[in-house]
Amino acid sequence: MKRVFLETYGCQMNVADSELMAGVLERAGLSLVDRPEDADAVLLNTCAIREHAEQRVLGRLGEFARLKARRPELVVGVTGCMAQHLRSRLLDHARVLDLVVGPDGYRDLPALLARAAREPVAEVRPDRDETYGDLEPRREPGVRAWVTVQRGCDRFCTYCVVPFTRGRERSRPLADLLREVRHAVEAGFREVVLLGQTVNSWHDDDHDFAGLLRAADAVEGLLRTRFTSPHPGDMSDRLIAALAECAKVCPHVHLPLQSASDPVLERMSRGYTLAQYHEVAAKLRAAIPGVALSTDIIVGFPGETADDFARTVAYLREARFDSAFLFKYSARPDTRAWRWPETVPEEEKGRRLAQLIELQHAISGELNDRWIGREVEVLVEGPARRDPGQLYGRTPQFKAVVFPNDGTPAGRLRRLRVAGATPVTLFGEAAEKNSAGAPLVHIG
Ligand code: 5AD
Ligand code: SF4
């Protein structure tokens, strides 16, 4: 067993977990390869948040089954949330699988892989204490480093499988985190994204998340700090003050709402009312001038009436989020809502989703248009994906900006004037070029 192909599905937590696994594998003398054809073992790091995510992985496993038919010695493994969720059932059903490892089993991955070459292996025991605090991830080179500060979740929202797949909430020690941030900066990263399922409930003795942000702010060479995802219920005044005062913390908060109807929020067990959510959003806007807010919404939750949905539509209009991730409810085994009858037919879920997408698209477009004519500071990430002739970066508000390739290296800050916008992208040009051109539009 020498070469491993590792593919990641799902959220940033999983991307960070894959980097953690890559570190564990490389320290054990294994190497990572870019193509499954070149590998002795293929690992899929998976997500179980919605059924669709699982189906994609099952489809991919079908492709690996064909590869394994030609090379029976190939070890095929599934790690992450889906591994934990389906546990040994995965081994029963998919003959192609040799290895199933849940999110708490990555420390032993090299030994598990070696065993899986001889017999099917499932390592899905939850470990309440495992934080991987001491393990350095192997990061893909770049500008933005993801740093997992907390694992698991104790909130048990009634639709969500995460507390069952990732287990109880555990915070990594402050000293480990600061060491990791420093190492990332030494390795050339300029931005860190602090990750946790309810990242703002992070704590270490008497240090809270506000303290962590302030400590990260003091790390020399770091340009920007982001974090995702905070829970509205843990957005203390102390934290809002830290967000406002820390020079490196970007003015963008992703604040999942899920629904704007109180009865739905109650059944989701979110722990806040719309009024309470709105108060947090208003405090953020008051404390951090020009802060960008984004959110997550689920449509078609069991019992969501036309009236409940209309409240969500009305609130999206009122709140004017910069962007929103919009999802159809997907019933997940093990969760409380799994047992509840689904009252919104699939077609109606689709209609509600389409309505929100259209509304949010229009709002994001209007908000982005207001940037036209303004100067922005972009942290350059590299060539634009669609057009490598152009460069790409992000503003502090996390707006993607595409601009002509002027040779600015990745990791540099570049001042640009916004010359155009779509709902998802701003287009920049050299700030000097048209200083006598369009007047500055003030956004406040
Ligand atoms: N169905 C649909 N969306 C879900 N999410 C979490 N669980 C489900 C589910 N069962 C969404 C929530 C969460 C985001 C990461 O995924 O909006 O904030
Ligand atoms: Fe899931 Fe709720 Fe925890 Fe987020 S806070 S991970 S939605 S249970």
Short mmCIF file of N, CA and C and ligand atoms in Angstrom, two decimals, residues 49 153-157 159-163 197-198 231 258 270, ligand 2:
data_model
loop_
_atom_site.label_atom_id
_atom_site.label_comp_id
_atom_site.label_asym_id
_atom_site.label_seq_id
_atom_site.Cartn_x
_atom_site.Cartn_y
_atom_site.Cartn_z
N ILE A 49 -25.47 15.09 4.56
CA ILE A 49 -26.41 16.13 5.01
C ILE A 49 -27.75 16.05 4.29
N CYS A 153 -21.47 18.54 17.01
CA CYS A 153 -22.51 19.52 17.29
C CYS A 153 -23.44 18.98 18.36
N ASP A 154 -23.82 19.86 19.31
CA ASP A 154 -24.73 19.45 20.39
C ASP A 154 -26.13 20.02 20.20
N ARG A 155 -26.40 20.66 19.08
CA ARG A 155 -27.66 21.40 18.98
C ARG A 155 -28.85 20.51 18.60
N PHE A 156 -28.60 19.47 17.89
CA PHE A 156 -29.68 18.54 17.50
C PHE A 156 -30.88 19.24 16.87
N CYS A 157 -30.65 20.09 15.88
CA CYS A 157 -31.77 20.60 15.09
C CYS A 157 -32.48 19.36 14.53
N TYR A 159 -33.85 18.37 11.91
CA TYR A 159 -33.66 17.88 10.53
C TYR A 159 -32.25 17.38 10.29
N CYS A 160 -31.34 17.59 11.23
CA CYS A 160 -29.92 17.54 10.89
C CYS A 160 -29.22 16.28 11.39
N VAL A 161 -28.48 15.68 10.50
CA VAL A 161 -27.82 14.41 10.79
C VAL A 161 -26.43 14.61 11.43
N VAL A 162 -25.94 15.85 11.41
CA VAL A 162 -24.57 16.09 11.85
C VAL A 162 -24.27 15.61 13.28
N PRO A 163 -25.15 15.86 14.26
CA PRO A 163 -24.83 15.37 15.61
C PRO A 163 -24.69 13.84 15.65
N GLN A 197 -19.06 23.48 13.40
CA GLN A 197 -20.49 23.34 13.07
C GLN A 197 -21.30 24.46 13.70
N THR A 198 -20.91 24.86 14.91
CA THR A 198 -21.47 26.06 15.55
C THR A 198 -20.24 26.79 16.08
N HIS A 231 -23.76 30.03 15.02
CA HIS A 231 -25.18 29.83 15.31
C HIS A 231 -25.72 31.14 15.89
N GLN A 258 -32.57 29.32 8.26
CA GLN A 258 -33.35 28.09 8.02
C GLN A 258 -34.81 28.34 7.67
N ARG A 270 -34.49 25.23 16.56
CA ARG A 270 -33.34 26.09 16.28
C ARG A 270 -32.94 26.95 17.48
FE1 SF4 B 2 -26.96 20.60 12.23
FE2 SF4 B 2 -28.23 22.40 13.79
FE3 SF4 B 2 -25.79 21.45 14.51
FE4 SF4 B 2 -25.99 23.10 12.40
S1 SF4 B 2 -26.54 23.62 14.56
S2 SF4 B 2 -24.81 21.18 12.49
S3 SF4 B 2 -27.98 22.52 11.53
S4 SF4 B 2 -27.70 20.26 14.34
#
